[in-house]
Coordinates of C-alpha atoms in Angstrom, one line a residue:
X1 CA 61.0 54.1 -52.3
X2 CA 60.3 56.0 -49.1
X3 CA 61.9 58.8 -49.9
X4 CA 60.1 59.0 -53.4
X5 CA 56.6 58.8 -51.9
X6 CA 57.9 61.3 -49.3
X7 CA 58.9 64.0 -51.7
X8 CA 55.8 63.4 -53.6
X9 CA 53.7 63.9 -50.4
X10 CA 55.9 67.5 -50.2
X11 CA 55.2 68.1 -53.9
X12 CA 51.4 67.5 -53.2
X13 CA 51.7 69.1 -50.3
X14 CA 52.8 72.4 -52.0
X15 CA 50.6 72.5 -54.6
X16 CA 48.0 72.7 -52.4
X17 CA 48.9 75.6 -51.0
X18 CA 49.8 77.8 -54.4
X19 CA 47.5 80.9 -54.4
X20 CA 44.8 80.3 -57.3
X21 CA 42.7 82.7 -59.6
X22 CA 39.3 83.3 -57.8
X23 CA 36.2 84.9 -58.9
X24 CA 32.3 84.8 -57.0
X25 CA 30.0 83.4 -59.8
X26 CA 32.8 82.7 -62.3
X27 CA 32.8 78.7 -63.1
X28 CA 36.2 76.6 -63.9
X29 CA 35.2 76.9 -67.6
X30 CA 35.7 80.8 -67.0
X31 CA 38.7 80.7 -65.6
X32 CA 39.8 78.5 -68.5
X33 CA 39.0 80.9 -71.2
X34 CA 40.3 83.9 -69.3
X35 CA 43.5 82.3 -68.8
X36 CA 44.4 81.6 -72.5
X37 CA 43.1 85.0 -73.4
X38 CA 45.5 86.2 -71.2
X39 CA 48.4 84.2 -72.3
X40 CA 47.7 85.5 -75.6
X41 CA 47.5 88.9 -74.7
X42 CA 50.1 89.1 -72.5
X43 CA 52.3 86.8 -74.6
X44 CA 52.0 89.6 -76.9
X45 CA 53.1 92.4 -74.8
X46 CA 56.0 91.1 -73.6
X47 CA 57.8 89.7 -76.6
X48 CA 60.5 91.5 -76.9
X49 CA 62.3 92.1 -80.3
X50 CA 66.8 92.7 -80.6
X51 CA 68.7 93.0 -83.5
X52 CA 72.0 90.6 -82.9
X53 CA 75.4 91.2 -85.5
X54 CA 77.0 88.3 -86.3
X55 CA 80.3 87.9 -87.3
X56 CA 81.3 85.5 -90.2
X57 CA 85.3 85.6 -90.8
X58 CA 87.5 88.5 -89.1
X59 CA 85.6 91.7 -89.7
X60 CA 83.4 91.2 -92.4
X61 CA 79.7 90.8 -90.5
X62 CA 76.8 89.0 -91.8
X63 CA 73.3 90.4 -92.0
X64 CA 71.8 91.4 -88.6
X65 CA 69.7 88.3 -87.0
X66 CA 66.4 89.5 -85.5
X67 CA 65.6 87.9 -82.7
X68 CA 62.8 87.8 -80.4
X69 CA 61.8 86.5 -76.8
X70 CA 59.1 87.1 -74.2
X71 CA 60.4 88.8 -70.7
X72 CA 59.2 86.3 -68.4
X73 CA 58.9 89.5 -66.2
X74 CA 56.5 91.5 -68.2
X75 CA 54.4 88.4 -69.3
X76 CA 53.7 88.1 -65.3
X77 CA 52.7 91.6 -65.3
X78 CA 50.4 91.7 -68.0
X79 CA 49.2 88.5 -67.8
X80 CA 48.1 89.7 -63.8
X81 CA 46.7 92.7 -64.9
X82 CA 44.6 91.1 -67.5
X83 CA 43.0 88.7 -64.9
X84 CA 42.2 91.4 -62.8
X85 CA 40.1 93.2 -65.3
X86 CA 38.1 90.5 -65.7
X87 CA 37.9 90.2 -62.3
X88 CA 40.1 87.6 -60.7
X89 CA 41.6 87.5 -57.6
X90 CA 44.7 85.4 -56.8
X91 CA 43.9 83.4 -53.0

């Protein structure tokens, strides 16, 4: 039990220290709205779209499976850039 309400201490502890998205004059309602525009806009962005063959019995393929998934990588990017035109700061 000690140990549990120590690592949630460190947990707390942590969190407290993660950099947030600040703006002067911008309320907590602000930042809401500019985050999910910018999860939506930068979800877009970085979906990325692939074309997989797959292979049904020895060399006779199947019909090309398009596939799609967002580069967690990009999604950071735009998704940063996007708050900083609307004039957030991460502190």
């Amino acid at each position: 039990m000690k140990r549990l309400f120590l690592l949630v201490a460190i947990l707390l502890g942590l969190a407290a220290c993660a950099p947030r998205w600040q703006s002067p004059g911008k309320t907590d309602t602000d930042l809401r709205q500019d985050t999910f525009a910018c999860k939506v806009i930068a979800r877009e962005s970085a979906t990325v779209t692939y074309t997989v063959k797959q292979k049904q019995k020895d060399t006779i393929y199947a019909e090309p499976v398009v596939k799609r998934r967002v580069d967690h990588d990009l999604f950071e990017k735009y998704f940063t850039e996007c708050m900083q035109s609307r004039g957030w700061e991460k502190k």
